[in-house]
CSV table of N, CA and C in Angstrom, one decimal:
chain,number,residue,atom,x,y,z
A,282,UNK,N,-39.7,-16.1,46.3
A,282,UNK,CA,-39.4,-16.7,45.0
A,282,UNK,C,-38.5,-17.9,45.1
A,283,UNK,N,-38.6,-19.1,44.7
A,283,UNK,CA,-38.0,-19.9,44.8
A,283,UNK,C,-37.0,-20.3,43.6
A,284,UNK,N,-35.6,-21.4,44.0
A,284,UNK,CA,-35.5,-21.2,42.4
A,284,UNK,C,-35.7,-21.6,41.4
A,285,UNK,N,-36.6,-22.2,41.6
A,285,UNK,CA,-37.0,-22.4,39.9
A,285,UNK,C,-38.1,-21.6,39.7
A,286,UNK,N,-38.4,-20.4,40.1
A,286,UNK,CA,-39.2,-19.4,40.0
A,286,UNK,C,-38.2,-18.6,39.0
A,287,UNK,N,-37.3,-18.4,40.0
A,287,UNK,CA,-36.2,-17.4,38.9
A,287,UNK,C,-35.6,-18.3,37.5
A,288,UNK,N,-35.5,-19.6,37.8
A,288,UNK,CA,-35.2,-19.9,36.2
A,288,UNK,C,-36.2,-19.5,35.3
A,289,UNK,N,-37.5,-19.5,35.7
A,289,UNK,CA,-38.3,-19.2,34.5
A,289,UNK,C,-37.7,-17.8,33.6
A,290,UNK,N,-37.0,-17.1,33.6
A,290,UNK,CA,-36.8,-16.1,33.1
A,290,UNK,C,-35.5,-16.4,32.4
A,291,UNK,N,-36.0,-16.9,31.0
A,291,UNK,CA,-34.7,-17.3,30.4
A,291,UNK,C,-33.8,-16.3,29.6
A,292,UNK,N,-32.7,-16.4,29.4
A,292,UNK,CA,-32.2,-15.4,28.6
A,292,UNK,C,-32.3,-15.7,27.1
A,293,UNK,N,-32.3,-13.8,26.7
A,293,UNK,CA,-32.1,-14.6,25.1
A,293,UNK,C,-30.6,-15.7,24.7
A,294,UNK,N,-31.1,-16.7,23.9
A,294,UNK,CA,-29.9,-17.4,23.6
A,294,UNK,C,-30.3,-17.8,22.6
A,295,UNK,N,-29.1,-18.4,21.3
A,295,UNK,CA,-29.5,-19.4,20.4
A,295,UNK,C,-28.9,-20.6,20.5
A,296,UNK,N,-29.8,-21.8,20.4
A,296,UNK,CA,-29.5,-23.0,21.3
A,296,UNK,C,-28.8,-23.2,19.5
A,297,UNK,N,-27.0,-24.4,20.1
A,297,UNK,CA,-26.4,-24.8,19.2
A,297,UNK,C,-27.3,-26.2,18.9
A,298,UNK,N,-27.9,-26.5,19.3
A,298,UNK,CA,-29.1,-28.4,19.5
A,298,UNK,C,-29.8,-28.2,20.2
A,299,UNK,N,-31.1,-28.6,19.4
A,299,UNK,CA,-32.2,-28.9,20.3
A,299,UNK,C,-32.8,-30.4,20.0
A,300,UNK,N,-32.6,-31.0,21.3
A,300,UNK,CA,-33.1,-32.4,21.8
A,300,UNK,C,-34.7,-32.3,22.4
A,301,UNK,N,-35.3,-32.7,21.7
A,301,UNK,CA,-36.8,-32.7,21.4
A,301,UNK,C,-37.0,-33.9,21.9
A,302,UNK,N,-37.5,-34.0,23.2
A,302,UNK,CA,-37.8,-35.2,24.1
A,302,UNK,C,-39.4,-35.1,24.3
A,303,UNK,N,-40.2,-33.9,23.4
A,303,UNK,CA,-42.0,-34.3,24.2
A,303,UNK,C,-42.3,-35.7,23.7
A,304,UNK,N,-43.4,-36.0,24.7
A,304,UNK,CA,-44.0,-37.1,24.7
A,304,UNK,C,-42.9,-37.9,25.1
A,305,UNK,N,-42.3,-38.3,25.7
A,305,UNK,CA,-41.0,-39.1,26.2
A,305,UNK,C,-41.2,-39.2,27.9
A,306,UNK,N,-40.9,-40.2,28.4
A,306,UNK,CA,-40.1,-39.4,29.5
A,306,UNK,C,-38.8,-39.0,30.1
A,307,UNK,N,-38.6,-38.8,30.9
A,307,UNK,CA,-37.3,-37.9,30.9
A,307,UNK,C,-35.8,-38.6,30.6
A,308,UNK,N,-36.0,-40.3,31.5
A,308,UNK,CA,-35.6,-41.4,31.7
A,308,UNK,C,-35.5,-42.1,30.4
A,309,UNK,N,-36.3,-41.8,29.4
A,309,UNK,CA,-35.9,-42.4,28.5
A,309,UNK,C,-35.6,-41.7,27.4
A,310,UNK,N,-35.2,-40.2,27.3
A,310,UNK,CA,-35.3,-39.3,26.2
A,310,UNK,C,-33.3,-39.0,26.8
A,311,UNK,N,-33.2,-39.2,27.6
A,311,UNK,CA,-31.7,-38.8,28.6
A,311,UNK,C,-30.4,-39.3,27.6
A,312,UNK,N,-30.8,-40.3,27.1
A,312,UNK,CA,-29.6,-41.2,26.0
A,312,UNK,C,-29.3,-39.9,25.2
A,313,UNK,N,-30.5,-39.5,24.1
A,313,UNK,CA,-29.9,-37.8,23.3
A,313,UNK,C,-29.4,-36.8,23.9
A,314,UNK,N,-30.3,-36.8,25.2
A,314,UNK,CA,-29.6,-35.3,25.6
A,314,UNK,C,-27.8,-36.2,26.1
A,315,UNK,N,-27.6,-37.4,26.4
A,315,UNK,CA,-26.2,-37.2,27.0
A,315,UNK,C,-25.2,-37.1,25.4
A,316,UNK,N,-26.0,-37.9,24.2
A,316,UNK,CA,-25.0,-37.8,23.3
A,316,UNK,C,-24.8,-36.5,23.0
A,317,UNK,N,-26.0,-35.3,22.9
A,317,UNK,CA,-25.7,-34.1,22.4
A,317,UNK,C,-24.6,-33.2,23.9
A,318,UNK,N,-24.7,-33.7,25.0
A,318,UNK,CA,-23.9,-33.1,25.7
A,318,UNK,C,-22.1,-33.6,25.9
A,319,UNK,N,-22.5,-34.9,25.5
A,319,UNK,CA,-20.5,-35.1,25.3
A,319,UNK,C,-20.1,-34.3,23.4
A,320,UNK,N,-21.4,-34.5,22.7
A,320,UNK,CA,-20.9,-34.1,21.2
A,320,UNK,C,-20.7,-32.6,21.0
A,321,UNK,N,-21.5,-31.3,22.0
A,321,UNK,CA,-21.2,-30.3,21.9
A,321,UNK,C,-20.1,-29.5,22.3
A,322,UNK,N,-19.5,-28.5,21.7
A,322,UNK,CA,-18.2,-27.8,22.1
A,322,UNK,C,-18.6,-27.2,23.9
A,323,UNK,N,-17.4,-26.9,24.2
A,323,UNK,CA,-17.5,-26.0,25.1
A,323,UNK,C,-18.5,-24.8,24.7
A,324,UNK,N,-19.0,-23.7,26.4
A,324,UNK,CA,-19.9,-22.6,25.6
A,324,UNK,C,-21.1,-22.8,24.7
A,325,UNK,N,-20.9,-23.8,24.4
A,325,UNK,CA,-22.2,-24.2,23.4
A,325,UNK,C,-23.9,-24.3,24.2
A,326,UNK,N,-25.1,-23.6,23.4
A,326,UNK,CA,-26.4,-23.5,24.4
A,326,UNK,C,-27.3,-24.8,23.8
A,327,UNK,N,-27.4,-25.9,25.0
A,327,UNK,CA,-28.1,-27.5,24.7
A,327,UNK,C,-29.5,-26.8,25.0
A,328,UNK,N,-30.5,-26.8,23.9
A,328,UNK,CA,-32.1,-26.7,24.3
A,328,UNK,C,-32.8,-27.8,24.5
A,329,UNK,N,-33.4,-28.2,25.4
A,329,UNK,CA,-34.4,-29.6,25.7
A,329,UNK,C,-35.3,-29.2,25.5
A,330,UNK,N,-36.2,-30.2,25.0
A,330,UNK,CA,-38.0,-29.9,24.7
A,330,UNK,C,-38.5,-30.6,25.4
A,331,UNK,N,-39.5,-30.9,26.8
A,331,UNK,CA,-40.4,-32.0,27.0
A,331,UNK,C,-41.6,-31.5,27.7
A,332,UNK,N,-42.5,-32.6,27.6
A,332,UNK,CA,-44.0,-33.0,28.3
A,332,UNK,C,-43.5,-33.1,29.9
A,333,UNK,N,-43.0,-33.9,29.2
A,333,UNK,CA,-42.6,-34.6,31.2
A,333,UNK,C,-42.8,-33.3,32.2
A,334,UNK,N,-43.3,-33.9,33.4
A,334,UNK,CA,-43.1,-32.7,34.2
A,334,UNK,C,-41.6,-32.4,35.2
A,335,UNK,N,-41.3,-33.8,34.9
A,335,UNK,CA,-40.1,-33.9,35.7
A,335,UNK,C,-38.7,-33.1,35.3
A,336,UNK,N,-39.0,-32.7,34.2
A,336,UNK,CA,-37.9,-32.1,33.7
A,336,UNK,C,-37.5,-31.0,34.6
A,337,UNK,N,-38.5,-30.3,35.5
A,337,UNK,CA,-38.1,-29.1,36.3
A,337,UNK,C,-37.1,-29.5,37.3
A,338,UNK,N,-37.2,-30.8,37.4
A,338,UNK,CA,-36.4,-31.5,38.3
A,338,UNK,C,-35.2,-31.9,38.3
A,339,UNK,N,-35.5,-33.0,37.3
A,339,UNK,CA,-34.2,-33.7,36.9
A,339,UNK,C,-33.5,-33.4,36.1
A,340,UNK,N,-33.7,-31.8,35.1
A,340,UNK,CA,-32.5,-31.3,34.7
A,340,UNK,C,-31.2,-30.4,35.1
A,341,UNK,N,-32.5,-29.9,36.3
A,341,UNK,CA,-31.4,-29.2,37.2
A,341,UNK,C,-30.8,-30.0,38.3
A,342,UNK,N,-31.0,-31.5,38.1
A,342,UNK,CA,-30.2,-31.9,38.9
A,342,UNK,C,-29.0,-32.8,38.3
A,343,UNK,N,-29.2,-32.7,36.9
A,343,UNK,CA,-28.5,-33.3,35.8
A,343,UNK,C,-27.4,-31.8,36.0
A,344,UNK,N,-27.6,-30.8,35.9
A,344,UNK,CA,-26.1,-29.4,36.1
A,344,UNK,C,-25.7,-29.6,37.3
A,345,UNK,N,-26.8,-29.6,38.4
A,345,UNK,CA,-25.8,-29.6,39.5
A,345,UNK,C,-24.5,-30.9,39.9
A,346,UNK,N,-25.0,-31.5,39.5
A,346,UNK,CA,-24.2,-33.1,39.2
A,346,UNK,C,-23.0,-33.0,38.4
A,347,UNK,N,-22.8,-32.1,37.3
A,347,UNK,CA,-21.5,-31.9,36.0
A,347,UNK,C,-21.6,-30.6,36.0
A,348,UNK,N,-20.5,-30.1,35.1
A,348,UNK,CA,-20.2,-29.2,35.3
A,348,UNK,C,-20.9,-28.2,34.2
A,349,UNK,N,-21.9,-29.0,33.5
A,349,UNK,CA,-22.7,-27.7,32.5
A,349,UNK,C,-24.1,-27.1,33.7
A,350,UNK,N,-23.9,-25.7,32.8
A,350,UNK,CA,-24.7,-24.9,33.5
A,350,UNK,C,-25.9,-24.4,33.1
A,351,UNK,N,-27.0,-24.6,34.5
A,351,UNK,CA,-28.3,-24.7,33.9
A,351,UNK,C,-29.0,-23.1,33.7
A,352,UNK,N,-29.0,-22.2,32.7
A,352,UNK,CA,-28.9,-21.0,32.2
A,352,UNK,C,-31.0,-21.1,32.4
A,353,UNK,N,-31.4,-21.8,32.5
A,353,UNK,CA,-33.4,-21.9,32.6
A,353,UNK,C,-34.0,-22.4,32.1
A,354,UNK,N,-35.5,-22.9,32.9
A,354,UNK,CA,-36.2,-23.6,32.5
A,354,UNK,C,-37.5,-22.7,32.2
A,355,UNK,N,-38.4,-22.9,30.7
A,355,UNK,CA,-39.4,-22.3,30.5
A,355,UNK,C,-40.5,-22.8,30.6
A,356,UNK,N,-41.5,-22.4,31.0
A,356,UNK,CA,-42.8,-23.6,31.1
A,356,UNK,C,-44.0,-23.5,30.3
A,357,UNK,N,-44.8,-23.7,29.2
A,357,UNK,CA,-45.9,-23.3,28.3
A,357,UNK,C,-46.5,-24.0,28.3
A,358,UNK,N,-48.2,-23.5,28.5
A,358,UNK,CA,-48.9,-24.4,28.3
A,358,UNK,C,-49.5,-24.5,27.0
A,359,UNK,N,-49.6,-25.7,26.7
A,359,UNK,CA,-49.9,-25.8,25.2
A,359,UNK,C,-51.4,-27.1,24.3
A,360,UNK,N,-51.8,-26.9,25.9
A,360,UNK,CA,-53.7,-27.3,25.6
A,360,UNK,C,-53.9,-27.1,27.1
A,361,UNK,N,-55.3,-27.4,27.4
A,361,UNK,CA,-55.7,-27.5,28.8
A,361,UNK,C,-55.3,-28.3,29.8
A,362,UNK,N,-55.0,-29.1,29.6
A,362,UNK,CA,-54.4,-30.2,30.5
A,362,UNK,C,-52.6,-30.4,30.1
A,363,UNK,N,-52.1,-29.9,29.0
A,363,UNK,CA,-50.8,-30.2,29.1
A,363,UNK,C,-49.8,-29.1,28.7
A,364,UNK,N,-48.6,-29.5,29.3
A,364,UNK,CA,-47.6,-28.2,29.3
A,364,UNK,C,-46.2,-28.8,28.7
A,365,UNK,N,-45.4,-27.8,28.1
A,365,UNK,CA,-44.4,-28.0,28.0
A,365,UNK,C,-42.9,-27.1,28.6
A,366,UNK,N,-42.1,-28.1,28.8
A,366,UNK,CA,-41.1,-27.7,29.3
A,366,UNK,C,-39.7,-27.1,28.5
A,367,UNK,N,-38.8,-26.5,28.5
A,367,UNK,CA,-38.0,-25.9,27.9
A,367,UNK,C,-36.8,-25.7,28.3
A,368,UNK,N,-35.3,-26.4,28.6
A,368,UNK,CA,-34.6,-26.0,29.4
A,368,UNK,C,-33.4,-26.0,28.1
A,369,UNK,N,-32.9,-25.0,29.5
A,369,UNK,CA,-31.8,-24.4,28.5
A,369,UNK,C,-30.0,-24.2,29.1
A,370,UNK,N,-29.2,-25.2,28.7
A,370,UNK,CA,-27.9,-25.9,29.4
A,370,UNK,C,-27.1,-25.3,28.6
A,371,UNK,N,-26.0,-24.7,29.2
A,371,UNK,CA,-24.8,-24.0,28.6
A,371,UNK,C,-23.5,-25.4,29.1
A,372,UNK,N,-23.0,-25.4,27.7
A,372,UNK,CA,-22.2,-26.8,28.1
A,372,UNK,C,-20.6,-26.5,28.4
A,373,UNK,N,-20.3,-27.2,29.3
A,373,UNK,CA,-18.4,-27.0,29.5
A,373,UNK,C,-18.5,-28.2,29.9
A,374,UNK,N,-17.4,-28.6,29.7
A,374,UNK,CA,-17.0,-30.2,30.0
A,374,UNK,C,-15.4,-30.2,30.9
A,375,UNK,N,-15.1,-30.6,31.8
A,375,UNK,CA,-14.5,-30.3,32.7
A,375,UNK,C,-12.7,-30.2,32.4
């Protein structure tokens, strides 16, 4: 199992914001998710929405870089050719 095999198994949580980035890409949807991450409290759960596929990537490399924690990513497919991504950041600010 790799890990982002094991993020797929997210916990229940209720996200305090959700930044709805489908159809974006990651690079350019990044500006909301940073406002909603300096604007949220500590402990607070940041939900991202995107298309992109990159997201499996560069959000967990957006936690390991700061100090919010990447709690998982969900993956749905949502026609034949396209999927959505789902991650889910628990925020502390240092």
């Amino acid at each position: 199992m790799t890990d982002l095999d094991a993020l797929a198994e997210v916990p229940d949580v209720e996200p305090a914001m959700t930044v709805d980035n489908r159809g974006k890409g990651c690079a350019s949807g990044i500006v909301e998710v940073q406002r909603a991450l300096e604007d949220l409290p500590d402990g607070a759960i940041l939900e991202i929405r995107s298309t992109d596929r990159r997201a499996r990537v560069e959000y967990p490399q957006l936690a390991a870089q700061t100090a919010h924690e990447l709690l998982g990513i969900k993956e749905d497919r949502t026609g034949l050719l396209r999927k959505e991504y789902t991650t889910y950041l628990r925020i502390h600010h240092e």
